[in-house]
PDB file of C-alpha atoms in Angstrom:
ATOM      1  CA  MET A   1    -260.402-225.303  -1.481  1.00 42.00           C
ATOM      2  CA  SER A   2    -263.398-224.959   0.798  1.00 41.00           C
ATOM      3  CA  ALA A   3    -264.079-225.145   4.520  1.00 42.00           C
ATOM      4  CA  GLU A   4    -267.062-227.099   5.771  1.00 45.00           C
ATOM      5  CA  ALA A   5    -267.695-224.718   8.651  1.00 47.00           C
ATOM      6  CA  GLN A   6    -270.117-222.036   7.496  1.00 56.00           C
ATOM      7  CA  PRO A   7    -270.373-219.193   6.711  1.00 80.00           C
ATOM      8  CA  PHE A   8    -266.683-219.302   5.808  1.00 90.00           C
ATOM      9  CA  GLN A   9    -265.359-220.100   2.356  1.00 92.00           C
ATOM     10  CA  LEU A  10    -261.650-220.845   1.931  1.00 93.00           C
ATOM     11  CA  LYS A  11    -260.057-220.379  -1.468  1.00 95.00           C
ATOM     12  CA  PHE A  12    -257.079-219.116  -3.399  1.00 96.00           C
ATOM     13  CA  ALA A  13    -257.474-215.781  -5.162  1.00 97.00           C
ATOM     14  CA  GLU A  14    -258.278-216.388  -8.813  1.00 96.00           C
ATOM     15  CA  THR A  15    -259.270-212.974 -10.167  1.00 97.00           C
ATOM     16  CA  GLU A  16    -258.228-209.343  -9.864  1.00 96.00           C
ATOM     17  CA  ALA A  17    -261.344-208.780  -7.751  1.00 97.00           C
ATOM     18  CA  ASP A  18    -260.199-211.521  -5.360  1.00 97.00           C
ATOM     19  CA  LEU A  19    -256.763-209.928  -5.067  1.00 97.00           C
ATOM     20  CA  ARG A  20    -258.288-206.510  -4.372  1.00 97.00           C
ATOM     21  CA  ALA A  21    -260.398-208.025  -1.588  1.00 98.00           C
ATOM     22  CA  ALA A  22    -257.227-209.426   0.005  1.00 98.00           C
ATOM     23  CA  GLN A  23    -255.517-206.053  -0.372  1.00 97.00           C
ATOM     24  CA  ARG A  24    -258.532-204.303   1.166  1.00 98.00           C
ATOM     25  CA  LEU A  25    -258.308-206.494   4.269  1.00 97.00           C
ATOM     26  CA  ARG A  26    -254.559-205.820   4.502  1.00 96.00           C
ATOM     27  CA  TYR A  27    -255.316-202.088   4.298  1.00 96.00           C
ATOM     28  CA  ARG A  28    -257.869-202.363   7.105  1.00 96.00           C
ATOM     29  CA  VAL A  29    -255.380-204.172   9.348  1.00 92.00           C
ATOM     30  CA  PHE A  30    -251.903-202.934   8.430  1.00 89.00           C
ATOM     31  CA  VAL A  31    -252.696-199.332   7.541  1.00 91.00           C
ATOM     32  CA  GLU A  32    -255.839-198.323   9.456  1.00 92.00           C
ATOM     33  CA  GLU A  33    -255.136-200.317  12.626  1.00 89.00           C
ATOM     34  CA  LEU A  34    -251.370-200.443  12.789  1.00 82.00           C
ATOM     35  CA  GLY A  35    -250.289-197.254  11.034  1.00 83.00           C
ATOM     36  CA  SER A  36    -248.193-198.860   8.298  1.00 80.00           C
ATOM     37  CA  ASP A  37    -247.505-197.102   5.022  1.00 79.00           C
ATOM     38  CA  GLY A  38    -245.595-197.689   1.820  1.00 76.00           C
ATOM     39  CA  GLU A  39    -245.135-196.548  -1.737  1.00 79.00           C
ATOM     40  CA  MET A  40    -247.862-198.840  -3.090  1.00 81.00           C
ATOM     41  CA  VAL A  41    -250.467-198.148  -0.395  1.00 89.00           C
ATOM     42  CA  ASP A  42    -253.514-196.660  -2.110  1.00 94.00           C
ATOM     43  CA  HIS A  43    -255.362-194.574   0.460  1.00 94.00           C
ATOM     44  CA  VAL A  44    -258.059-193.536  -1.997  1.00 95.00           C
ATOM     45  CA  ALA A  45    -259.002-197.095  -3.000  1.00 96.00           C
ATOM     46  CA  MET A  46    -258.058-198.386   0.482  1.00 96.00           C
ATOM     47  CA  LEU A  47    -255.724-201.111  -0.791  1.00 96.00           C
ATOM     48  CA  GLU A  48    -252.422-202.270   0.722  1.00 94.00           C
ATOM     49  CA  ALA A  49    -250.408-203.712  -2.164  1.00 93.00           C
ATOM     50  CA  ASP A  50    -246.830-204.291  -3.231  1.00 90.00           C
ATOM     51  CA  ARG A  51    -244.921-205.424  -6.316  1.00 89.00           C
ATOM     52  CA  PHE A  52    -244.812-209.027  -5.083  1.00 91.00           C
ATOM     53  CA  ASP A  53    -248.579-209.584  -5.060  1.00 95.00           C
ATOM     54  CA  PRO A  54    -249.046-210.657  -8.711  1.00 94.00           C
ATOM     55  CA  ASP A  55    -246.505-213.483  -8.357  1.00 93.00           C
ATOM     56  CA  TYR A  56    -247.823-214.953  -5.100  1.00 95.00           C
ATOM     57  CA  GLN A  57    -250.763-217.165  -4.201  1.00 96.00           C
ATOM     58  CA  HIS A  58    -253.270-215.578  -1.836  1.00 97.00           C
ATOM     59  CA  LEU A  59    -255.131-217.941   0.486  1.00 96.00           C
ATOM     60  CA  MET A  60    -258.337-216.153   1.457  1.00 96.00           C
ATOM     61  CA  LEU A  61    -260.999-216.805   4.059  1.00 95.00           C
ATOM     62  CA  MET A  62    -264.294-215.314   2.937  1.00 96.00           C
ATOM     63  CA  ASP A  63    -267.476-214.534   4.857  1.00 94.00           C
ATOM     64  CA  PRO A  64    -270.156-213.623   2.288  1.00 94.00           C
ATOM     65  CA  THR A  65    -272.517-212.546   5.090  1.00 93.00           C
ATOM     66  CA  ARG A  66    -270.146-209.858   6.346  1.00 93.00           C
ATOM     67  CA  SER A  67    -270.995-207.228   3.732  1.00 94.00           C
ATOM     68  CA  ASP A  68    -272.816-206.677   0.472  1.00 94.00           C
ATOM     69  CA  ASP A  69    -269.550-205.254  -0.863  1.00 96.00           C
ATOM     70  CA  PRO A  70    -267.361-208.120  -2.217  1.00 95.00           C
ATOM     71  CA  LEU A  71    -264.244-206.116  -1.303  1.00 96.00           C
ATOM     72  CA  GLU A  72    -265.204-206.376   2.374  1.00 97.00           C
ATOM     73  CA  GLN A  73    -265.964-210.119   2.431  1.00 96.00           C
ATOM     74  CA  CYS A  74    -262.356-211.284   2.895  1.00 97.00           C
ATOM     75  CA  VAL A  75    -261.797-211.815   6.647  1.00 95.00           C
ATOM     76  CA  GLY A  76    -258.442-213.608   6.580  1.00 94.00           C
ATOM     77  CA  VAL A  77    -255.532-213.826   4.164  1.00 95.00           C
ATOM     78  CA  TYR A  78    -252.147-215.526   3.796  1.00 93.00           C
ATOM     79  CA  ARG A  79    -249.697-214.829   0.967  1.00 96.00           C
ATOM     80  CA  LEU A  80    -247.728-217.874  -0.235  1.00 97.00           C
ATOM     81  CA  LEU A  81    -244.696-218.416  -2.472  1.00 97.00           C
ATOM     82  CA  THR A  82    -243.284-221.851  -3.223  1.00 95.00           C
ATOM     83  CA  GLY A  83    -239.560-222.483  -3.475  1.00 95.00           C
ATOM     84  CA  GLU A  84    -240.012-223.513  -7.095  1.00 94.00           C
ATOM     85  CA  LYS A  85    -241.732-220.229  -7.961  1.00 95.00           C
ATOM     86  CA  ALA A  86    -239.111-218.262  -6.025  1.00 95.00           C
ATOM     87  CA  ALA A  87    -236.384-219.929  -8.098  1.00 93.00           C
ATOM     88  CA  ASP A  88    -238.153-218.764 -11.253  1.00 94.00           C
ATOM     89  CA  LEU A  89    -238.531-215.231  -9.873  1.00 93.00           C
ATOM     90  CA  GLY A  90    -235.021-215.116  -8.431  1.00 93.00           C
ATOM     91  CA  HIS A  91    -236.048-214.181  -4.898  1.00 93.00           C
ATOM     92  CA  PHE A  92    -238.276-214.610  -1.871  1.00 96.00           C
ATOM     93  CA  TYR A  93    -239.924-211.568  -0.273  1.00 94.00           C
ATOM     94  CA  SER A  94    -238.077-212.304   2.980  1.00 95.00           C
ATOM     95  CA  GLU A  95    -234.700-211.868   1.299  1.00 96.00           C
ATOM     96  CA  GLY A  96    -235.157-208.123   1.591  1.00 93.00           C
ATOM     97  CA  GLU A  97    -234.640-208.630   5.337  1.00 96.00           C
ATOM     98  CA  TYR A  98    -232.895-211.996   5.799  1.00 98.00           C
ATOM     99  CA  ASP A  99    -230.062-213.993   4.276  1.00 97.00           C
ATOM    100  CA  LEU A 100    -231.853-217.243   3.451  1.00 98.00           C
ATOM    101  CA  THR A 101    -228.779-219.199   2.373  1.00 97.00           C
ATOM    102  CA  ALA A 102    -229.217-221.828   5.100  1.00 97.00           C
ATOM    103  CA  LEU A 103    -232.803-222.511   4.035  1.00 97.00           C
ATOM    104  CA  LYS A 104    -232.127-222.462   0.313  1.00 96.00           C
ATOM    105  CA  THR A 105    -229.230-224.903   0.591  1.00 96.00           C
ATOM    106  CA  SER A 106    -230.984-227.254   3.038  1.00 96.00           C
ATOM    107  CA  GLY A 107    -232.346-229.539   0.322  1.00 95.00           C
ATOM    108  CA  LYS A 108    -235.861-229.111   1.749  1.00 96.00           C
ATOM    109  CA  ARG A 109    -238.951-227.954  -0.141  1.00 97.00           C
ATOM    110  CA  LEU A 110    -239.733-224.430   1.011  1.00 97.00           C
ATOM    111  CA  LEU A 111    -242.965-222.465   1.288  1.00 98.00           C
ATOM    112  CA  GLU A 112    -242.809-218.789   2.225  1.00 97.00           C
ATOM    113  CA  LEU A 113    -245.736-217.320   4.159  1.00 96.00           C
ATOM    114  CA  GLY A 114    -246.414-213.646   4.653  1.00 90.00           C
ATOM    115  CA  ARG A 115    -248.785-210.669   4.826  1.00 89.00           C
ATOM    116  CA  SER A 116    -251.088-212.699   7.063  1.00 89.00           C
ATOM    117  CA  CYS A 117    -253.939-210.960   8.844  1.00 90.00           C
ATOM    118  CA  VAL A 118    -257.451-211.541  10.173  1.00 91.00           C
ATOM    119  CA  ALA A 119    -260.196-208.921  10.411  1.00 93.00           C
ATOM    120  CA  ARG A 120    -260.498-207.478  13.908  1.00 90.00           C
ATOM    121  CA  GLU A 121    -263.953-208.862  14.709  1.00 90.00           C
ATOM    122  CA  TYR A 122    -262.930-212.410  13.707  1.00 89.00           C
ATOM    123  CA  ARG A 123    -259.899-212.717  15.950  1.00 84.00           C
ATOM    124  CA  GLY A 124    -260.085-215.126  18.823  1.00 76.00           C
ATOM    125  CA  GLY A 125    -262.677-217.256  17.052  1.00 75.00           C
ATOM    126  CA  VAL A 126    -262.593-219.989  14.442  1.00 84.00           C
ATOM    127  CA  ALA A 127    -261.358-217.827  11.553  1.00 84.00           C
ATOM    128  CA  LEU A 128    -257.649-218.282  12.216  1.00 80.00           C
ATOM    129  CA  PHE A 129    -258.208-221.993  12.831  1.00 82.00           C
ATOM    130  CA  GLN A 130    -259.909-222.292   9.434  1.00 86.00           C
ATOM    131  CA  MET A 131    -257.015-220.452   7.775  1.00 86.00           C
ATOM    132  CA  TRP A 132    -254.469-222.729   9.391  1.00 84.00           C
ATOM    133  CA  ALA A 133    -256.509-225.828   8.613  1.00 86.00           C
ATOM    134  CA  GLY A 134    -256.575-224.942   4.929  1.00 87.00           C
ATOM    135  CA  LEU A 135    -252.890-224.100   4.959  1.00 89.00           C
ATOM    136  CA  ALA A 136    -252.003-227.354   6.739  1.00 86.00           C
ATOM    137  CA  LYS A 137    -253.988-229.385   4.244  1.00 85.00           C
ATOM    138  CA  TYR A 138    -252.197-227.689   1.357  1.00 90.00           C
ATOM    139  CA  VAL A 139    -248.731-228.078   2.910  1.00 91.00           C
ATOM    140  CA  ILE A 140    -249.161-231.757   3.716  1.00 85.00           C
ATOM    141  CA  GLU A 141    -250.763-232.724   0.421  1.00 86.00           C
ATOM    142  CA  GLU A 142    -248.214-230.801  -1.661  1.00 92.00           C
ATOM    143  CA  GLY A 143    -245.260-232.127   0.342  1.00 93.00           C
ATOM    144  CA  TYR A 144    -243.560-228.980   1.634  1.00 96.00           C
ATOM    145  CA  ASP A 145    -240.885-229.512   4.283  1.00 96.00           C
ATOM    146  CA  VAL A 146    -240.286-226.057   5.759  1.00 97.00           C
ATOM    147  CA  LEU A 147    -242.576-223.061   6.180  1.00 96.00           C
ATOM    148  CA  PHE A 148    -241.028-219.676   6.844  1.00 97.00           C
ATOM    149  CA  GLY A 149    -241.768-215.979   6.736  1.00 96.00           C
ATOM    150  CA  THR A 150    -241.451-212.767   8.644  1.00 95.00           C
ATOM    151  CA  ALA A 151    -243.761-211.931  11.530  1.00 92.00           C
ATOM    152  CA  SER A 152    -243.985-208.633  13.329  1.00 91.00           C
ATOM    153  CA  PHE A 153    -243.903-206.993  16.705  1.00 94.00           C
ATOM    154  CA  PHE A 154    -245.854-203.775  16.214  1.00 89.00           C
ATOM    155  CA  GLY A 155    -243.924-200.672  17.117  1.00 90.00           C
ATOM    156  CA  ALA A 156    -240.400-200.034  15.797  1.00 91.00           C
ATOM    157  CA  ASP A 157    -238.872-199.321  19.229  1.00 94.00           C
ATOM    158  CA  VAL A 158    -236.661-202.364  19.870  1.00 97.00           C
ATOM    159  CA  ALA A 159    -236.373-201.588  23.580  1.00 96.00           C
ATOM    160  CA  GLN A 160    -240.137-202.054  23.907  1.00 96.00           C
ATOM    161  CA  HIS A 161    -239.760-205.694  22.775  1.00 98.00           C
ATOM    162  CA  ALA A 162    -236.371-206.471  24.347  1.00 98.00           C
ATOM    163  CA  GLU A 163    -237.484-209.157  26.775  1.00 98.00           C
ATOM    164  CA  ALA A 164    -239.696-210.971  24.267  1.00 98.00           C
ATOM    165  CA  LEU A 165    -236.999-210.885  21.567  1.00 98.00           C
ATOM    166  CA  SER A 166    -234.456-212.164  24.068  1.00 98.00           C
ATOM    167  CA  LEU A 167    -236.709-215.089  24.982  1.00 98.00           C
ATOM    168  CA  LEU A 168    -237.016-216.023  21.315  1.00 98.00           C
ATOM    169  CA  HIS A 169    -233.241-215.823  20.927  1.00 98.00           C
ATOM    170  CA  SER A 170    -232.425-217.861  24.031  1.00 97.00           C
ATOM    171  CA  ARG A 171    -235.117-220.558  23.755  1.00 96.00           C
ATOM    172  CA  HIS A 172    -236.332-220.758  20.155  1.00 97.00           C
ATOM    173  CA  LEU A 173    -233.444-220.257  17.704  1.00 97.00           C
ATOM    174  CA  ALA A 174    -233.689-222.419  14.603  1.00 97.00           C
ATOM    175  CA  PRO A 175    -231.222-225.293  14.288  1.00 96.00           C
ATOM    176  CA  GLU A 176    -228.061-224.150  12.567  1.00 96.00           C
ATOM    177  CA  VAL A 177    -228.853-226.004   9.346  1.00 96.00           C
ATOM    178  CA  LEU A 178    -232.000-223.853   8.918  1.00 97.00           C
ATOM    179  CA  ARG A 179    -230.860-220.697  10.719  1.00 97.00           C
ATOM    180  CA  ALA A 180    -231.359-217.784   8.368  1.00 98.00           C
ATOM    181  CA  ARG A 181    -229.828-214.538   9.595  1.00 98.00           C
ATOM    182  CA  ALA A 182    -230.936-210.921   9.329  1.00 98.00           C
ATOM    183  CA  GLN A 183    -229.087-209.066   6.595  1.00 96.00           C
ATOM    184  CA  GLU A 184    -225.850-207.661   8.024  1.00 95.00           C
ATOM    185  CA  ALA A 185    -226.604-204.099   6.932  1.00 93.00           C
ATOM    186  CA  HIS A 186    -229.767-204.112   9.051  1.00 93.00           C
ATOM    187  CA  PHE A 187    -228.943-206.743  11.685  1.00 97.00           C
ATOM    188  CA  GLN A 188    -230.627-206.083  15.038  1.00 97.00           C
ATOM    189  CA  SER A 189    -229.506-208.406  17.813  1.00 97.00           C
ATOM    190  CA  MET A 190    -232.284-210.150  19.742  1.00 98.00           C
ATOM    191  CA  ASP A 191    -229.893-211.088  22.560  1.00 97.00           C
ATOM    192  CA  LEU A 192    -230.761-208.015  24.618  1.00 97.00           C
ATOM    193  CA  VAL A 193    -231.556-209.355  28.100  1.00 97.00           C
ATOM    194  CA  PRO A 194    -229.458-212.061  29.829  1.00 96.00           C
ATOM    195  CA  GLU A 195    -231.371-215.333  29.863  1.00 95.00           C
ATOM    196  CA  ASP A 196    -231.329-215.582  33.673  1.00 95.00           C
ATOM    197  CA  GLN A 197    -233.001-212.158  33.883  1.00 97.00           C
ATOM    198  CA  ILE A 198    -235.908-212.897  31.516  1.00 97.00           C
ATOM    199  CA  ASP A 199    -239.326-213.134  33.126  1.00 96.00           C
ATOM    200  CA  ARG A 200    -240.655-215.888  30.876  1.00 95.00           C
ATOM    201  CA  LYS A 201    -244.329-215.317  31.657  1.00 96.00           C
ATOM    202  CA  ARG A 202    -244.102-211.597  31.001  1.00 97.00           C
ATOM    203  CA  ALA A 203    -242.065-212.155  27.856  1.00 97.00           C
ATOM    204  CA  MET A 204    -244.568-214.679  26.486  1.00 96.00           C
ATOM    205  CA  LEU A 205    -247.431-212.255  27.091  1.00 95.00           C
ATOM    206  CA  ALA A 206    -245.567-209.697  24.984  1.00 96.00           C
ATOM    207  CA  ILE A 207    -245.112-212.046  22.024  1.00 95.00           C
ATOM    208  CA  PRO A 208    -247.793-211.559  19.323  1.00 90.00           C
ATOM    209  CA  PRO A 209    -250.366-214.387  19.104  1.00 84.00           C
ATOM    210  CA  LEU A 210    -249.325-215.474  15.611  1.00 84.00           C
ATOM    211  CA  ILE A 211    -245.723-216.002  16.719  1.00 92.00           C
ATOM    212  CA  LYS A 212    -246.850-217.924  19.800  1.00 91.00           C
ATOM    213  CA  ALA A 213    -249.015-220.136  17.629  1.00 85.00           C
ATOM    214  CA  TYR A 214    -245.987-221.078  15.520  1.00 89.00           C
ATOM    215  CA  LEU A 215    -243.937-221.777  18.632  1.00 92.00           C
ATOM    216  CA  ARG A 216    -246.638-224.172  19.861  1.00 88.00           C
ATOM    217  CA  LEU A 217    -246.360-226.061  16.577  1.00 87.00           C
ATOM    218  CA  GLY A 218    -242.596-226.412  17.036  1.00 90.00           C
ATOM    219  CA  GLY A 219    -241.611-223.263  15.177  1.00 94.00           C
ATOM    220  CA  THR A 220    -238.283-221.498  15.615  1.00 97.00           C
ATOM    221  CA  VAL A 221    -236.783-218.134  14.664  1.00 98.00           C
ATOM    222  CA  GLY A 222    -233.878-216.969  12.580  1.00 98.00           C
ATOM    223  CA  GLU A 223    -230.986-215.064  14.091  1.00 98.00           C
ATOM    224  CA  GLY A 224    -231.449-211.345  14.505  1.00 98.00           C
ATOM    225  CA  ALA A 225    -234.391-209.017  13.917  1.00 98.00           C
ATOM    226  CA  PHE A 226    -235.145-206.420  11.259  1.00 97.00           C
ATOM    227  CA  VAL A 227    -236.536-202.983  12.127  1.00 96.00           C
ATOM    228  CA  ASP A 228    -239.035-201.921   9.474  1.00 90.00           C
ATOM    229  CA  ARG A 229    -239.708-198.246  10.125  1.00 86.00           C
ATOM    230  CA  ALA A 230    -242.013-197.819   7.110  1.00 79.00           C
ATOM    231  CA  PHE A 231    -244.351-200.448   8.564  1.00 80.00           C
ATOM    232  CA  ASN A 232    -243.652-199.467  12.189  1.00 83.00           C
ATOM    233  CA  THR A 233    -242.609-203.008  13.131  1.00 89.00           C
ATOM    234  CA  VAL A 234    -239.758-205.139  14.411  1.00 96.00           C
ATOM    235  CA  ASP A 235    -239.693-208.295  12.301  1.00 96.00           C
ATOM    236  CA  VAL A 236    -238.464-211.775  13.131  1.00 98.00           C
ATOM    237  CA  LEU A 237    -238.185-214.720  10.755  1.00 98.00           C
ATOM    238  CA  LEU A 238    -240.328-217.698  11.732  1.00 97.00           C
ATOM    239  CA  ILE A 239    -239.129-221.116  10.547  1.00 97.00           C
ATOM    240  CA  LEU A 240    -241.219-224.269  10.950  1.00 95.00           C
ATOM    241  CA  ASP A 241    -239.904-227.699  10.002  1.00 95.00           C
ATOM    242  CA  VAL A 242    -243.076-229.615   9.139  1.00 92.00           C
ATOM    243  CA  ASP A 243    -241.610-232.762  10.701  1.00 89.00           C
ATOM    244  CA  GLN A 244    -241.864-231.017  14.089  1.00 86.00           C
ATOM    245  CA  ILE A 245    -245.667-230.805  13.892  1.00 81.00           C
ATOM    246  CA  SER A 246    -247.133-233.558  16.051  1.00 76.00           C
ATOM    247  CA  GLU A 247    -249.602-236.094  14.689  1.00 79.00           C
ATOM    248  CA  ARG A 248    -252.231-234.719  17.072  1.00 80.00           C
ATOM    249  CA  GLN A 249    -251.788-231.205  15.671  1.00 75.00           C
ATOM    250  CA  ARG A 250    -251.831-232.450  12.090  1.00 73.00           C
ATOM    251  CA  ALA A 251    -255.072-234.309  12.731  1.00 75.00           C
ATOM    252  CA  MET A 252    -256.637-231.289  14.416  1.00 73.00           C
ATOM    253  CA  TYR A 253    -255.951-228.986  11.471  1.00 69.00           C
ATOM    254  CA  THR A 254    -256.683-231.384   8.628  1.00 67.00           C
ATOM    255  CA  LYS A 255    -259.836-233.117   9.864  1.00 68.00           C
ATOM    256  CA  GLY A 256    -262.876-232.457   7.727  1.00 51.00           C
ATOM    257  CA  LEU A 257    -261.285-230.230   5.093  1.00 51.00           C
ATOM    258  CA  THR A 258    -261.289-230.904   1.383  1.00 46.00           C
ATOM    259  CA  GLY A 259    -258.126-230.803  -0.696  1.00 42.00           C
ATOM    260  CA  ALA A 260    -256.383-227.742  -2.106  1.00 41.00           C
ATOM    261  CA  GLY A 261    -257.539-228.376  -5.613  1.00 41.00           C
ATOM    262  CA  SER A 262    -261.277-228.230  -4.883  1.00 36.00           C
TER     263      SER A 262
END
């Protein structure tokens, strides 16, 4: 897969060196910027890794002009797991936080997305658009019906995010047939502020850009949040039925990109 817009190159990780470059970017964002940690974080090598990485596809946006060090050339990354691969493995990553029964019994082809991040200096530009364009091309050509994955509010204090979480709960819950639910042992209600007391503008400003981008595409959320203290986040489950993406949006993200197999 390649993007026409230069200097970016869009590809799936193929080698151990590619995977390390993706893990280096995740370290820069999740650990250095956001203060996350975990048992597989390697502070010496500056890699953020976990046991799921070898079984997932890693969609990488590369800028060869960014650095002479290949480990620093990855400027965007998405981690993907197909429903077929998850069936072979026996799990999705998100099942550590959410009961996915509704999704897994929906009869729809599933694609899990996660560990997404963009290097700080590339945010607000075309990098995220290029990532999404490549992802959209892949999803449409391979025929996936539903995209889902956890996304984070940074900071594990639920009260800090109460109004934003409440807006998601009141306005953007997934339809019942797709409504995954946070695992009961860790269920954190998102219904924290009465709907008539939510300042919608303020709440939207508090929602992370990635989550807002999914909402604009027609995305929804599962029921309940998950507080991840190791990563210092409050997680929600984003669920996007591909049928809800408008033709205009599909055209915008797929125009001018080559197929996933190139």
